Amino acid sequence: MAHGSAGAGPEGAIYTSPSLWLASHPVYSTLLKLDDERWVQFAFKVRVRPNSYKVQRSTLSSSKHWDARIQMDPNMPHNESLEWLIPSSADVLVVGLMLRELGPSVDASVFGTLASRVSAHQVEGPEYSWTALLKGALQSGAYSIDNGDLRLGFNSVEWQLCNMRTKGDEYEPRQRIMSSSFDLGNPGITDCRISWGKTSAACYSICVSFTVMSEQPLWVVLSCGEYCRHILIAASSGYQAWAYSPKKEDVLDKLADSICVHLRFHRANISAQVLCLSVSDNKCFWNIDPAMLDHTYLSEFSRIRSEVASLTISGVELNVYMVMYPRGFVSAHREWCKVRVFFCAGPLLATLTYELSLGHKRVKRTLVLQSELQTTVTVREKRSEFLNSGNTKISLEIVSLI
C-alpha cells in the first residue's frame, strides 16, 4: 500500500494484471537483495473469477515511475485496462510463482541481457536502473504510444491527434488517450491534461482535468471543430474540473482522421464571491446572480462551477461543490436550468440523505456515498420561471449521514 490504492473501495482491493510486464514493475514487485550487485523479483501467477474484477488504466502511466508515451507491455497497444481490481480474495487463486534475477552476475541466457545490466551504482538505486533500461529498450524498439502533440501558448494550448480511425479501433469504451501533463503559469493552471476516449462503441468524448491555483475566477474555453464549451470555475487551489463533449456526440464513422483540441484560460471579470458557497451547520447555499446567467459565453452546454465547501456532519467532514447548467437543455421549446452536486468524503462508506433545491423546486434523495459521487438525480427548473421567481438560490441540506 506504499504506492496508494487508486480505484479501490473503502475496504481495499487485490491488484492483479493481465500483463506480466506491469506486475513485475519494481513499484509492485520489489527487488530483494541476494548479494552485492545481485537482486531477485517475485510475481504470482493467478486465476481470477470472471466478472469479479474492475478494470482501470495503468496508474503508473501518469507518475514518475513510467513515461505515458511508452507502452508498458509490448504485447498491448496502449496502457489502458492493465490493472484489474478484485474486492474479495475468494475470487483469486494462486497457481504459480515466478522469479527473475537481476545484476551483472546473473545468467543472461536465462534472464536476458537487459537483466544483467542492472546496477546499484546509479544514484537512485537498482529499481530505477532497471526501469530506465526497460524504457530505453522499448523506446528504441518503437513501442511508443501516440498521445498527440501539444503546442503551448501564453494562456492556451493546442492538442493535435492523428490517425484517429485506427485509434477508434484500438481503444475500447472507457479507455482514453491522455496528453502529457503541462502547466500554464499565467492563469495559474498546473498538472493539466487533455484526453480523448470512447464513451460507447460509437461515441467519444474530450475531457480536460487541471488544478487551479488562480486567486480569481477563470473562464475555461474548450473547443474542437464546431463544438465549443465555456466553463466558469471558482478561484481555488487543488481541485480538478472536467469538461465533457456535448450529449450530441460524434459517430466514429464520421470522425476525421485527425482532431485538434483548443483549450484556453482567461480571468473572469467577476467577483470571486459570486461563486462562493455559504455554509451553516448541515446546510450550504449558493446565491446565483441572475445577470451572470445571461452572460454571452453561457451557451447550451456551458456550466458554472462553485468553489468547494466543507460541511461537518456527525463528526465527518464532507466536501461539497455544485455545478450549474444555466441552459441545461431545451425541451418543448422551453429552456431549463439544472444543478448537480458532488460529494467527496475520502475513504468513507456511508448512507447520505439530502435535500437539494433550485429556486422553488426541491428533491430529497438517499444515496450510498463512496469516495467521490455525483448525484444521480438532477434538480431542474424552467429557466424563465427560475429567473423571474425572485428566488435564485441553490440550497443543499444534509438530512442524515449514517
CSV table of C-alpha atoms in Angstrom, one decimal, residues 61 66-72 79 139 143-148 178-180:
chain,number,residue,atom,x,y,z
A,61,SER,CA,1.5,5.8,-16.7
A,66,TRP,CA,6.8,5.4,-16.1
A,67,ASP,CA,6.6,7.5,-19.3
A,68,ALA,CA,3.0,7.7,-20.5
A,69,ARG,CA,4.3,7.8,-24.1
A,70,ILE,CA,5.9,4.3,-23.9
A,71,GLN,CA,3.9,1.0,-23.9
A,72,MET,CA,4.2,-0.7,-20.6
A,79,ASN,CA,-1.6,1.2,-21.2
A,139,GLN,CA,11.6,3.2,-26.9
A,143,TYR,CA,6.9,0.5,-28.7
A,144,SER,CA,5.6,4.0,-28.2
A,145,ILE,CA,2.1,5.4,-27.7
A,146,ASP,CA,0.9,8.3,-29.8
A,147,ASN,CA,-0.6,10.6,-27.3
A,148,GLY,CA,-0.7,13.6,-29.6
A,178,MET,CA,-4.0,11.1,-22.3
A,179,SER,CA,-1.9,14.0,-23.3
A,180,SER,CA,1.3,14.8,-21.5
